[in-house]
Short mmCIF file of C-alpha atoms in Angstrom, two decimals:
data_model
loop_
_atom_site.label_atom_id
_atom_site.label_comp_id
_atom_site.label_asym_id
_atom_site.label_seq_id
_atom_site.Cartn_x
_atom_site.Cartn_y
_atom_site.Cartn_z
CA MET A 239 0.58 -0.22 -0.60
CA GLN A 240 0.76 3.34 -0.80
CA ALA A 241 0.70 5.70 2.11
CA LYS A 242 -0.18 10.06 1.99
CA TYR A 243 -0.64 12.56 4.73
CA ILE A 244 -3.79 14.92 5.55
CA SER A 245 -3.62 17.12 9.08
CA TYR A 246 -6.18 16.04 11.20
CA GLN A 247 -7.65 19.06 10.54
CA GLU A 248 -8.50 18.34 6.85
CA THR A 249 -10.81 15.42 8.03
CA ASN A 250 -12.64 17.43 9.84
CA ALA A 251 -13.53 14.62 12.56
CA PHE A 252 -11.13 15.18 15.57
CA SER A 253 -13.15 17.92 18.28
CA SER A 254 -11.29 21.11 19.09
CA ALA A 255 -9.10 19.45 22.92
CA VAL A 256 -7.67 17.03 20.63
CA LEU A 257 -6.77 19.78 17.90
CA ASP A 258 -5.62 22.15 20.14
CA TYR A 259 -3.94 19.36 21.93
CA ILE A 260 -1.58 18.00 19.20
CA SER A 261 -1.00 21.48 18.34
CA GLY A 262 0.72 22.92 21.49
CA LYS A 263 -1.64 25.41 22.37
CA ASP A 264 -0.94 27.26 25.74
CA GLN A 265 -4.00 27.04 26.91
CA LEU A 266 -3.96 23.05 27.22
CA SER A 267 -0.81 23.29 28.93
CA ALA A 268 -1.86 22.93 32.69
CA PHE A 269 -3.66 19.43 31.68
CA TYR A 270 -0.64 17.51 30.79
CA LYS A 271 3.11 17.43 31.37
CA TYR A 272 5.37 16.20 28.89
CA THR A 273 4.49 17.29 25.52
CA PRO A 274 4.30 14.09 22.20
CA ASP A 275 7.67 15.02 20.99
CA PHE A 276 10.62 13.58 21.33
CA GLU A 277 11.98 16.13 23.42
CA GLY A 278 8.86 15.59 26.16
CA PHE A 279 10.04 11.60 26.09
CA ALA A 280 14.04 12.54 27.30
CA LYS A 281 12.14 14.81 29.89
CA ALA A 282 9.65 11.70 30.79
CA ILE A 283 12.36 9.25 30.71
CA ALA A 284 14.66 11.34 32.91
CA ASN A 285 12.08 11.90 35.65
CA ARG A 286 10.53 9.06 35.56
CA ASN A 287 9.98 7.27 38.79
CA PHE A 288 8.81 3.65 39.02
CA LYS A 289 7.49 2.55 41.80
CA GLY A 290 6.01 -0.59 40.92
CA ASN A 291 7.19 -4.48 41.55
CA ARG A 292 9.01 -5.29 38.72
CA SER A 293 9.12 -9.07 39.87
CA THR A 294 5.59 -9.28 40.65
CA LEU A 295 5.06 -7.88 37.02
CA THR A 296 7.21 -9.91 35.17
CA GLN A 297 5.89 -13.17 37.31
CA VAL A 298 1.89 -12.64 36.61
CA LEU A 299 2.84 -12.12 32.52
CA GLN A 300 4.31 -15.10 32.66
CA LYS A 301 1.83 -17.23 34.25
CA GLN A 302 -0.90 -15.28 31.89
CA TYR A 303 0.64 -16.12 28.72
CA SER A 304 1.35 -19.71 30.33
CA THR A 305 -1.67 -20.83 27.83
CA ILE A 306 -0.39 -20.06 24.89
CA GLU A 307 3.22 -20.47 23.52
CA PRO A 308 4.32 -16.52 23.20
CA SER A 309 6.43 -15.52 20.05
CA ALA A 310 10.25 -15.61 21.61
CA LEU A 311 10.14 -11.50 20.84
CA VAL A 312 7.17 -11.15 23.49
CA ALA A 313 9.45 -14.23 25.76
CA GLN A 314 12.06 -11.62 25.35
CA ASN A 315 9.83 -8.27 26.89
CA ILE A 316 8.08 -9.76 29.27
CA ASN A 317 11.33 -10.21 30.99
CA LEU A 318 12.57 -7.11 29.70
CA LEU A 319 10.40 -5.24 32.17
CA ALA A 320 12.38 -7.32 35.17
CA ASP A 321 14.97 -4.39 33.79
CA ASP A 322 15.26 -0.42 35.77
CA ARG A 323 15.23 0.19 31.82
CA THR A 324 13.06 -0.94 30.97
CA PHE A 325 9.33 1.38 29.72
CA THR A 326 6.17 0.17 28.25
CA ILE A 327 4.63 2.13 26.17
CA THR A 328 0.67 1.72 26.80
CA THR A 329 -2.76 1.73 24.79
CA GLY A 330 -6.43 -0.52 26.05
CA HIS A 331 -9.48 -1.12 24.48
CA GLN A 332 -11.84 -3.46 25.73
CA LEU A 333 -11.67 -6.64 24.53
CA ASN A 334 -14.59 -6.58 21.72
CA ILE A 335 -15.36 -10.17 19.86
CA PHE A 336 -12.78 -10.96 16.74
CA THR A 337 -10.77 -7.25 17.97
CA GLY A 338 -14.20 -4.68 17.30
CA PRO A 339 -13.16 -2.07 15.05
CA LEU A 340 -10.19 -1.18 13.35
CA TYR A 341 -9.78 1.43 14.98
CA PHE A 342 -8.16 -1.85 17.71
CA ILE A 343 -5.61 -1.90 15.49
CA TYR A 344 -4.54 0.91 14.36
CA LYS A 345 -4.10 1.51 18.41
CA ILE A 346 -2.43 -1.20 18.71
CA VAL A 347 0.32 -0.30 15.62
CA THR A 348 0.68 2.35 17.01
CA ALA A 349 2.38 1.78 20.36
CA ILE A 350 4.23 -1.25 18.29
CA ASN A 351 5.29 1.58 16.18
CA LEU A 352 6.39 4.30 19.08
CA ALA A 353 8.15 1.79 20.61
CA LYS A 354 10.54 0.58 18.15
CA GLU A 355 10.91 4.70 17.19
CA LEU A 356 11.91 5.00 21.34
CA LYS A 357 14.30 2.11 20.97
CA GLU A 358 16.39 4.10 18.25
CA LYS A 359 16.15 7.53 19.62
CA PHE A 360 17.25 6.34 23.33
CA PRO A 361 18.72 2.79 22.95
CA ASP A 362 20.29 2.73 25.76
CA TYR A 363 16.82 1.85 27.19
CA ASN A 364 13.96 -0.24 26.13
CA PHE A 365 9.97 0.02 24.95
CA VAL A 366 8.02 -2.59 24.59
CA PRO A 367 4.81 -1.85 23.57
CA VAL A 368 1.40 -1.99 25.15
CA TYR A 369 -2.07 -3.72 24.70
CA TRP A 370 -3.72 -2.87 28.35
CA MET A 371 -6.60 -4.67 28.27
CA ALA A 372 -9.94 -3.86 29.74
CA THR A 373 -10.57 -7.37 30.97
CA GLU A 374 -12.49 -5.37 33.81
CA ASP A 375 -15.22 -3.82 32.27
CA HIS A 376 -18.99 -5.19 32.06
CA ASP A 377 -20.30 -3.14 29.70
CA PHE A 378 -21.53 -6.48 27.37
CA GLU A 379 -23.24 -4.53 25.13
CA GLU A 380 -20.26 -2.48 23.37
CA ILE A 381 -18.30 -5.51 23.11
CA ASN A 382 -20.91 -8.57 21.80
CA HIS A 383 -21.00 -7.27 18.18
CA VAL A 384 -18.81 -6.74 14.81
CA LYS A 385 -19.85 -4.75 11.35
CA ILE A 386 -18.28 -6.64 8.45
CA GLU A 387 -18.80 -4.72 5.60
CA ASP A 388 -23.08 -4.45 5.84
CA ARG A 389 -22.91 -6.87 8.53
CA MET A 390 -23.43 -6.99 11.76
CA LEU A 391 -23.05 -10.06 13.88
CA THR A 392 -23.65 -10.17 17.89
CA TRP A 393 -22.78 -12.96 20.28
CA ASN A 394 -27.00 -13.18 21.69
CA LYS A 395 -25.58 -13.84 25.37
CA LYS A 396 -26.84 -13.32 29.05
CA ALA A 397 -23.63 -11.74 30.48
CA ALA A 398 -23.12 -10.27 34.01
CA GLY A 399 -20.05 -9.12 35.78
CA ALA A 400 -16.60 -8.71 34.34
CA THR A 401 -16.28 -9.42 30.85
CA GLY A 402 -13.03 -11.03 30.88
CA ARG A 403 -14.54 -13.18 33.08
CA LEU A 404 -16.98 -14.49 30.51
CA SER A 405 -17.33 -17.64 28.80
CA THR A 406 -16.82 -18.52 25.03
CA LYS A 407 -18.68 -21.96 25.44
CA ASP A 408 -21.59 -20.10 23.71
CA ILE A 409 -19.83 -18.26 21.37
CA THR A 410 -19.36 -20.59 18.55
CA GLU A 411 -22.69 -19.47 16.87
CA VAL A 412 -21.40 -16.58 15.82
CA LEU A 413 -18.04 -17.64 15.41
CA ILE A 414 -19.54 -19.67 12.39
CA ALA A 415 -21.15 -16.78 11.43
CA TYR A 416 -17.49 -15.29 11.42
CA LYS A 417 -15.80 -17.42 9.30
CA GLY A 418 -17.99 -18.20 6.85
CA TYR A 419 -17.80 -14.22 5.80
CA LEU A 420 -13.38 -15.01 6.03
CA GLY A 421 -14.64 -17.68 3.11
CA ILE A 422 -11.93 -20.01 1.47
CA THR A 423 -9.41 -18.01 0.26
CA GLU A 424 -6.52 -18.33 1.31
CA ASN A 425 -5.95 -15.24 3.75
CA GLY A 426 -9.65 -15.61 5.15
CA LEU A 427 -8.58 -19.29 6.07
CA GLN A 428 -5.61 -18.20 7.34
CA LEU A 429 -7.56 -15.33 9.79
CA SER A 430 -10.82 -18.05 10.75
CA GLU A 431 -7.93 -20.93 11.99
CA ILE A 432 -6.51 -18.12 14.10
CA VAL A 433 -9.58 -16.78 15.67
CA ASP A 434 -11.20 -20.30 15.59
CA HIS A 435 -8.45 -21.40 18.11
CA ALA A 436 -9.00 -18.45 19.88
CA TYR A 437 -12.11 -18.45 21.11
CA THR A 438 -12.14 -23.12 21.25
CA HIS A 439 -9.13 -23.46 23.51
CA HIS A 440 -9.37 -20.45 26.55
CA GLU A 441 -13.26 -21.03 28.31
CA LYS A 442 -12.35 -17.32 29.27
CA LEU A 443 -12.75 -13.91 26.68
CA SER A 444 -9.44 -12.65 28.16
CA ASP A 445 -7.72 -16.40 27.32
CA ALA A 446 -9.37 -15.78 24.05
CA THR A 447 -8.52 -12.85 23.30
CA ARG A 448 -5.14 -12.60 24.45
CA GLU A 449 -4.35 -15.59 22.06
CA LEU A 450 -5.88 -13.73 19.33
CA VAL A 451 -3.96 -10.40 19.78
CA ASP A 452 -0.70 -12.18 20.08
CA ALA A 453 -1.45 -14.03 16.58
CA LEU A 454 -1.69 -11.25 15.10
CA PHE A 455 1.06 -8.97 16.48
CA GLY A 456 2.74 -11.01 18.78
CA LYS A 457 6.12 -10.82 15.79
CA TYR A 458 6.05 -7.74 16.94
CA GLY A 459 7.18 -7.87 21.20
CA LEU A 460 3.27 -6.52 22.03
CA VAL A 461 2.31 -7.94 25.23
CA CYS A 462 -0.56 -8.63 26.88
CA VAL A 463 -1.78 -7.11 30.35
CA ASP A 464 -4.81 -8.64 32.03
CA ALA A 465 -4.46 -6.36 35.75
CA ASP A 466 -7.14 -8.39 36.58
CA GLU A 467 -5.09 -10.08 39.60
CA HIS A 468 -4.20 -10.77 42.96
CA GLU A 469 -1.33 -9.27 42.71
CA LEU A 470 -1.02 -6.52 40.65
CA LYS A 471 -3.98 -5.47 42.51
CA LYS A 472 -1.80 -5.38 46.32
CA GLN A 473 -0.12 -2.40 44.37
CA PHE A 474 -2.85 -0.57 44.11
CA ALA A 475 -4.72 -1.04 48.19
CA SER A 476 -2.91 2.38 49.71
CA VAL A 477 -4.82 4.15 46.60
CA ILE A 478 -8.44 2.48 46.22
CA GLU A 479 -8.88 2.68 50.17
CA ALA A 480 -7.55 7.14 50.13
CA ASP A 481 -9.97 7.38 47.29
CA ILE A 482 -12.94 5.41 48.31
CA ILE A 483 -13.22 6.90 52.26
CA GLY A 484 -11.34 10.66 51.36
CA GLN A 485 -12.85 11.01 47.38
CA HIS A 486 -10.40 12.87 46.36
CA SER A 487 -10.36 11.61 42.70
CA PHE A 488 -13.98 13.51 42.17
CA LYS A 489 -12.55 17.11 43.73
CA HIS A 490 -9.61 17.05 41.92
CA ILE A 491 -11.59 15.64 38.93
CA SER A 492 -14.56 18.14 38.96
CA SER A 493 -12.76 20.91 39.27
CA SER A 494 -9.89 19.99 36.39
CA ASN A 495 -13.81 19.68 34.33
CA ALA A 496 -14.94 23.46 35.25
CA LEU A 497 -11.43 24.33 33.86
CA LEU A 498 -11.85 23.02 30.81
CA GLU A 499 -15.35 24.02 30.41
CA GLU A 500 -13.88 27.50 30.63
CA ARG A 501 -11.46 27.31 28.26
CA GLY A 502 -14.50 26.41 26.12
CA TYR A 503 -13.53 22.13 25.58
CA LYS A 504 -16.41 19.40 25.94
CA THR A 505 -15.35 16.37 28.89
CA GLN A 506 -15.35 13.47 28.35
CA VAL A 507 -16.64 11.76 32.16
CA ASN A 508 -17.57 12.71 35.18
CA PRO A 509 -16.22 11.72 37.58
CA ARG A 510 -18.87 10.34 40.86
CA GLU A 511 -17.74 10.49 44.70
CA ILE A 512 -17.02 6.00 45.18
CA ASN A 513 -15.09 5.32 41.07
CA PHE A 514 -14.69 1.80 42.39
CA PHE A 515 -16.68 -0.81 41.34
CA TYR A 516 -17.33 -3.97 43.61
CA MET A 517 -16.70 -7.41 41.46
CA THR A 518 -16.57 -10.55 42.33
CA ASP A 519 -18.23 -13.23 39.30
CA GLN A 520 -20.71 -12.13 37.74
CA LEU A 521 -20.68 -9.30 39.73
CA ARG A 522 -19.59 -5.98 38.71
CA GLU A 523 -21.62 -2.37 40.69
CA ARG A 524 -20.52 0.89 41.51
CA ILE A 525 -19.83 1.45 45.36
CA THR A 526 -21.47 4.15 46.82
CA GLU A 527 -21.33 5.50 50.63
CA GLU A 528 -23.99 6.70 52.73
CA ASP A 529 -24.36 7.50 56.71
CA GLN A 530 -20.52 6.12 56.76
CA VAL A 531 -21.50 2.98 55.07
CA TYR A 532 -20.79 1.43 51.55
CA LYS A 533 -22.83 -0.34 49.97
CA VAL A 534 -22.44 -2.50 46.62
CA MET A 535 -25.91 -1.52 44.51
CA ASN A 536 -28.18 -4.22 43.33
CA THR A 537 -26.76 -6.31 46.32
CA ASP A 538 -27.30 -6.50 49.68
CA ILE A 539 -23.83 -5.52 50.30
CA ARG A 540 -22.25 -3.90 53.06
CA PHE A 541 -19.46 -2.11 54.99
CA THR A 542 -18.35 -0.03 57.63
CA GLU A 543 -15.29 1.83 57.37
CA ALA A 544 -13.35 -0.85 58.88
CA GLU A 545 -15.02 -3.24 57.70
CA LEU A 546 -14.09 -2.20 53.91
CA ARG A 547 -10.65 -0.81 54.74
CA GLN A 548 -9.66 -4.90 56.02
CA GLU A 549 -11.82 -6.17 53.09
CA ILE A 550 -9.39 -3.97 50.67
CA LEU A 551 -6.63 -5.43 52.53
CA ASP A 552 -7.30 -8.90 52.30
CA PHE A 553 -9.64 -8.91 48.50
CA PRO A 554 -8.13 -6.39 46.37
CA GLU A 555 -9.14 -8.03 43.62
CA ARG A 556 -12.84 -7.26 44.36
CA PHE A 557 -12.37 -3.52 43.37
CA SER A 558 -12.28 -2.71 40.32
CA PRO A 559 -11.72 1.50 39.26
CA ASN A 560 -14.04 3.19 36.96
CA VAL A 561 -12.74 5.21 33.55
CA VAL A 562 -10.60 7.98 35.96
CA MET A 563 -9.23 5.78 38.33
CA ARG A 564 -7.97 3.22 35.82
CA PRO A 565 -5.62 5.49 34.43
CA VAL A 566 -3.54 5.43 38.40
CA TYR A 567 -3.73 1.54 38.21
CA GLN A 568 -2.23 1.73 35.22
CA GLU A 569 0.38 4.26 35.84
CA ILE A 570 1.05 2.44 39.55
CA ILE A 571 1.90 -1.15 37.94
CA LEU A 572 3.75 -0.25 34.66
CA PRO A 573 6.76 1.29 34.47
CA ASN A 574 5.12 3.55 31.39
CA LEU A 575 5.88 6.53 29.11
CA ALA A 576 3.53 6.57 27.19
CA TYR A 577 -0.33 6.62 26.66
CA ILE A 578 -1.94 6.09 23.47
CA GLY A 579 -5.30 6.51 22.43
CA GLY A 580 -7.84 8.46 20.69
CA GLY A 581 -10.04 11.38 20.35
CA ALA A 582 -11.78 10.67 23.24
CA GLU A 583 -9.41 9.05 25.14
CA LEU A 584 -7.35 11.28 25.40
CA THR A 585 -9.25 14.20 26.55
CA TYR A 586 -10.77 12.21 29.20
CA TRP A 587 -7.02 11.78 30.23
CA LEU A 588 -6.78 15.67 30.40
CA GLN A 589 -9.23 15.24 32.72
CA LEU A 590 -7.15 13.30 35.25
CA LYS A 591 -3.99 15.07 35.68
CA ALA A 592 -4.72 17.07 38.23
CA ASN A 593 -5.30 13.31 40.55
CA PHE A 594 -2.01 12.07 39.21
CA ASP A 595 -0.78 14.81 41.12
CA TYR A 596 -1.81 14.57 44.40
CA TYR A 597 -1.48 10.60 44.80
CA GLN A 598 2.27 11.65 43.29
CA ILE A 599 2.29 9.15 40.70
CA ASP A 600 4.05 9.87 37.26
CA PHE A 601 1.57 11.34 34.53
CA PRO A 602 2.64 9.76 31.16
CA VAL A 603 2.91 10.92 27.86
CA LEU A 604 -0.12 11.28 26.22
CA LEU A 605 -0.68 10.23 22.20
CA LEU A 606 -3.30 10.80 20.15
CA ARG A 607 -2.81 6.70 17.88
CA ASN A 608 -2.99 6.99 14.61
CA SER A 609 -5.61 6.89 12.28
CA ALA A 610 -5.69 6.04 8.49
CA LEU A 611 -8.86 5.55 5.36
CA VAL A 612 -7.80 2.17 3.23
CA ILE A 613 -8.43 3.15 -0.16
CA ASP A 614 -9.52 0.28 -2.18
CA LYS A 615 -8.42 0.03 -6.09
CA ARG A 616 -12.00 0.18 -7.22
CA SER A 617 -12.56 3.66 -4.96
CA GLN A 618 -9.35 4.86 -6.51
CA THR A 619 -10.62 4.75 -10.34
CA ARG A 620 -13.80 5.95 -9.26
CA MET A 621 -11.80 9.01 -8.38
CA GLN A 622 -9.61 9.18 -11.52
CA ILE A 623 -12.90 8.90 -12.67
CA LEU A 624 -15.35 11.77 -10.93
CA GLY A 625 -11.54 14.14 -10.39
CA ILE A 626 -11.65 13.90 -6.55
CA ASN A 627 -8.28 13.75 -4.84
CA HIS A 628 -7.49 12.39 -0.86
CA THR A 629 -7.91 15.80 1.08
CA ASN A 630 -11.72 16.65 -1.13
CA LEU A 631 -12.61 13.01 -0.17
CA PHE A 632 -13.39 14.49 3.75
CA LYS A 633 -15.50 16.83 2.86
CA ASP A 634 -19.41 16.60 3.48
CA PRO A 635 -21.58 14.75 0.91
CA LEU A 636 -22.87 18.09 -0.03
CA THR A 637 -20.29 20.91 -0.02
CA LEU A 638 -18.70 17.43 -2.94
CA LYS A 639 -21.06 17.41 -4.47
CA ASN A 640 -21.39 21.00 -5.11
CA ASP A 641 -18.01 21.76 -5.57
CA TRP A 642 -18.16 19.00 -7.94
CA ILE A 643 -21.00 20.68 -9.80
CA LYS A 644 -19.34 24.00 -9.83
CA ALA A 645 -15.66 22.20 -11.59
CA HIS A 646 -17.22 20.15 -14.04
CA VAL A 647 -19.87 22.27 -15.77
CA THR A 648 -19.24 24.99 -18.24
CA LEU A 649 -21.78 27.09 -17.44
CA GLN A 650 -21.44 30.18 -14.64
CA LEU A 651 -23.42 29.05 -11.62
CA SER A 652 -22.60 31.69 -8.85
CA LEU A 653 -24.32 35.00 -8.78
CA ASP A 654 -21.92 36.95 -6.45
CA ASP A 655 -20.56 39.19 -8.87
CA GLU A 656 -24.52 40.18 -9.65
CA GLN A 657 -25.45 40.13 -5.81
CA ARG A 658 -22.14 42.44 -5.77
CA ALA A 659 -23.79 44.45 -8.86
CA ILE A 660 -27.55 44.24 -7.02
CA SER A 661 -25.69 45.41 -3.97
CA ALA A 662 -23.46 48.32 -5.08
CA VAL A 663 -26.86 49.50 -7.06
CA PHE A 664 -29.24 49.59 -4.04
CA ASP A 665 -26.66 51.47 -2.09
CA GLN A 666 -27.01 54.41 -4.47
CA ILE A 667 -30.10 53.54 -4.66
CA LYS A 668 -30.98 54.22 -0.79
CA LEU A 669 -28.23 57.09 -0.70
CA ASN A 670 -30.96 59.36 -3.03
CA ALA A 671 -33.47 57.76 -0.72
CA TYR A 672 -32.02 59.40 2.17
CA LYS A 673 -31.41 62.79 0.93
CA ILE A 674 -34.92 63.23 -0.04
CA ASP A 675 -36.44 61.73 3.13
CA LYS A 676 -34.59 60.06 5.92
CA THR A 677 -37.25 57.30 6.73
CA LEU A 678 -36.74 56.33 3.43
CA SER A 679 -33.63 54.38 3.84
CA GLN A 680 -35.44 51.49 5.80
CA SER A 681 -37.83 50.36 2.40
CA ALA A 682 -34.17 50.80 0.44
CA ASP A 683 -32.73 48.06 2.55
CA ALA A 684 -35.95 45.42 2.80
CA ALA A 685 -35.84 46.38 -0.75
CA LYS A 686 -31.97 45.13 -1.04
CA THR A 687 -32.71 42.41 0.99
CA ARG A 688 -35.61 41.28 -0.47
CA ALA A 689 -33.36 41.09 -4.21
CA LEU A 690 -30.82 39.07 -2.99
CA LYS A 691 -33.13 36.78 -1.19
CA LEU A 692 -34.83 36.75 -4.92
CA ILE A 693 -30.67 36.20 -6.31
CA ALA A 694 -29.73 33.81 -3.89
CA ASN A 695 -32.84 31.48 -4.27
CA LEU A 696 -32.12 31.61 -8.07
CA GLU A 697 -28.39 30.93 -7.84
CA LYS A 698 -30.02 27.40 -5.78
CA LYS A 699 -31.79 26.65 -8.00
CA MET A 700 -29.52 27.10 -10.98
CA LEU A 701 -27.43 24.11 -8.71
CA ARG A 702 -30.25 21.94 -8.22
CA ALA A 703 -30.55 21.88 -11.97
CA GLU A 704 -27.61 21.23 -13.01
CA LYS A 705 -27.17 18.65 -10.70
CA ARG A 706 -29.96 16.47 -12.17
CA LYS A 707 -28.15 16.75 -15.19
CA HIS A 708 -24.95 15.07 -14.34
CA ASP A 709 -26.93 13.05 -11.26
CA THR A 710 -25.41 9.27 -12.25
CA SER A 711 -21.86 11.46 -11.06
CA LEU A 712 -23.44 12.83 -8.44
CA THR A 713 -24.86 8.98 -7.00
CA GLN A 714 -21.10 7.74 -7.62
CA ILE A 715 -20.22 10.23 -5.02
CA ASP A 716 -22.68 9.77 -2.48
CA ASN A 717 -21.65 5.50 -2.94
CA LEU A 718 -17.47 7.02 -3.25
CA LYS A 719 -18.89 8.15 0.56
CA GLU A 720 -20.92 5.46 1.76
CA LYS A 721 -18.44 2.60 1.10
CA LEU A 722 -14.93 4.73 2.72
CA PHE A 723 -16.88 6.48 5.14
CA PRO A 724 -19.40 4.05 6.56
CA THR A 725 -22.69 5.43 7.95
CA GLY A 726 -20.67 9.02 7.65
CA VAL A 727 -18.39 8.45 9.93
CA LEU A 728 -14.23 7.50 9.82
CA GLN A 729 -13.97 4.28 8.61
CA GLU A 730 -12.47 2.65 11.53
CA ARG A 731 -14.65 3.05 13.62
CA VAL A 732 -17.34 0.67 11.81
CA LEU A 733 -14.89 -1.93 9.54
CA ASN A 734 -13.95 -5.26 11.41
CA ILE A 735 -10.62 -5.57 10.46
CA ALA A 736 -12.11 -8.94 8.01
CA PRO A 737 -12.78 -7.65 4.89
CA MET A 738 -9.01 -5.88 5.00
CA TYR A 739 -7.40 -9.13 5.74
CA VAL A 740 -9.77 -11.18 3.14
CA GLN A 741 -8.01 -8.96 0.67
CA TYR A 742 -4.90 -8.40 1.42
CA GLY A 743 -3.51 -10.98 4.41
CA ASP A 744 -0.69 -9.99 6.44
CA ASP A 745 0.19 -7.09 3.96
CA PHE A 746 -2.71 -5.19 5.40
CA ILE A 747 -1.11 -4.75 9.22
CA ASN A 748 2.48 -4.72 7.44
CA SER A 749 1.39 -2.37 5.35
CA LEU A 750 0.54 0.19 9.04
CA ILE A 751 3.56 -1.18 10.45
CA LEU A 752 5.62 0.80 7.86
CA ASN A 753 3.69 3.74 7.08
CA PHE A 754 1.86 4.71 10.42
CA LYS A 755 3.94 7.18 12.24
CA PRO A 756 2.79 8.30 15.33
CA LEU A 757 4.64 11.31 16.74
CA ASP A 758 4.22 13.24 13.00
CA HIS A 759 0.76 13.94 14.38
CA GLN A 760 -1.03 13.69 10.47
CA PHE A 761 -3.84 11.17 8.82
CA THR A 762 -2.66 8.29 7.16
CA VAL A 763 -4.37 7.39 3.86
CA LEU A 764 -3.51 4.24 2.11
CA PHE A 765 -3.66 3.25 -1.06
CA ALA A 766 -4.51 -0.07 -1.70
CA THR A 767 -1.68 -1.05 -5.02
CA SER A 768 -3.31 -4.51 -5.35
#
C-alpha cells in the first residue's frame, strides 16, 4: 500500500481539544506534563519514578502467557520488564469480539511503532509495546458485536460481571458466522484458523483475546496485560482505600473539568464520589456511601469503614476502578512512559492530571493514536474518473457534490458578481432616498434584502438543475462516500479487520507498521496497490 498524509484538521473528524493538544496550544498546557515529541519523552525518561514491583509484573505476565506459546520477542519483552531501563508504551481497549472496529488495530500498531522509534532515539533503554486488556469492563453490549461491511454479527448471551471472565462456550454461533464471511480464500482461511483456535481453546474471553491479539501482533513483541490479578491489585490497595474513603478523585477531576469547560472544551467523563466497583464472578456493581456505610448497589453487600479497609487489604482484586481511576492503576503497576488513545480517550486523560498530581503518580506522555483511511483499487478508479482527490474526500457529501458541479460545468453557476452589483445599486438607491427623506433608507434596505434573497434562491435553483443533469456522477459520489465512510463516519470506527485481511492478508498489518508515524501527528490515507 502507498501512503499519503493529511492534517487532522483537514479530516473534520476531531474535537477542538484534540486539535489544540497536538498543536501545542498554551491553554491546555496545565492539563498534561510532557509534550508528545522526542523532547517530551527525554524528560519523561529522566523523571520516571516507577514504584511498582517489576518482579511481580513479570511473574504475572509469564503466568498469563502460560496458556499460549508466545513468540520469542514477546517472551524477551516480558523478561525485559524486570530491568530498570525498560519502559512500557501502552494502549488499551475493551475485549471486542474478533478485535472489533479497525481503530483497535490502529491503536496497537501505533504502540508498536512508537516503541520502535523510541528505541532508535534512546538506544540505552528498552521500550515494550503493551495492550492493556480492559478485562474488568462490564459493558457487554459494547463488545458483543462486530460489523463486516453491511452485516452486523452479534454474540447473543446473558452476561453479567467483568467481560474478561465471561465464558466463551456459547460463542460458537457467531464464530461460525464470522468464519463464513471470511470464506475459503487463502487469506480468509488463515484468519479463520486464528480466530477459531483463539475462541475454542480457552474458557475465558480474556484468554481468547490474548491469543487472538498475540497471533496478529506477537511477532512485533506486543505484550498483553490483564490487570485483573490479586498480586497486581495489592500494589493499588492503598490508593483504593484512600480514594473510596476520602473521595479525592471526585474533587480533583471535577475541578479540572470546570477549568476545561471554562476554556471552551467539552469533557468526556464525569467522576463520581466513589469511582470503584465491587467485583466478583458474575458481579461488578458500583460502590456508594450513605451515613458512613459503604453499599454495593443492587446487592445486600454492606461495609462499615473498618470492614471496607479490611476487605481491601484481604481482597484488593474485588475492587475494580472505573474509567477515571483505571489510568492511575495502570501507571502504578506498569513502568509506563506513554498512553496511546483515540480522541475521546486523550480528552479524558487531560481531565485526570490533577488527580495524578494529588497521588504523586507520574503522568505519562499522551499520544493520539494513528488513524487511517484505506482506499481500495475500485474506489481509487472511481475517484480518478470523478476527479476527486484524497483530501476532498473528507468534505461532507453536499459540499463535495456542490464543489464537483462547480468544477465540472462550463456555465456560470455562481451569482456572486451579480449579488455584489445589485448590492451596490441598492446602496446608491439608499443614499439618494436618504437625501429625499431619511425614513426611506429603511425601505431601501428592505428592498435590497428581498432582491438579494431572490438572487440567492435563483442560484440554488440553477445548481439543482445542473445537478439533475449530472445525476449519475453525483450518485457515484454518494456511493464513494458510503463505501469509504460507512454511516457517515470514519471507516476505522465501523469496519472490522475481516474485509481488509481477506483482501490483503498479512500485507494489511505490514503496511500499517510500515506507514504509521506516531510522532508526526498526521492522518494516514492508504492506497491499495492490489
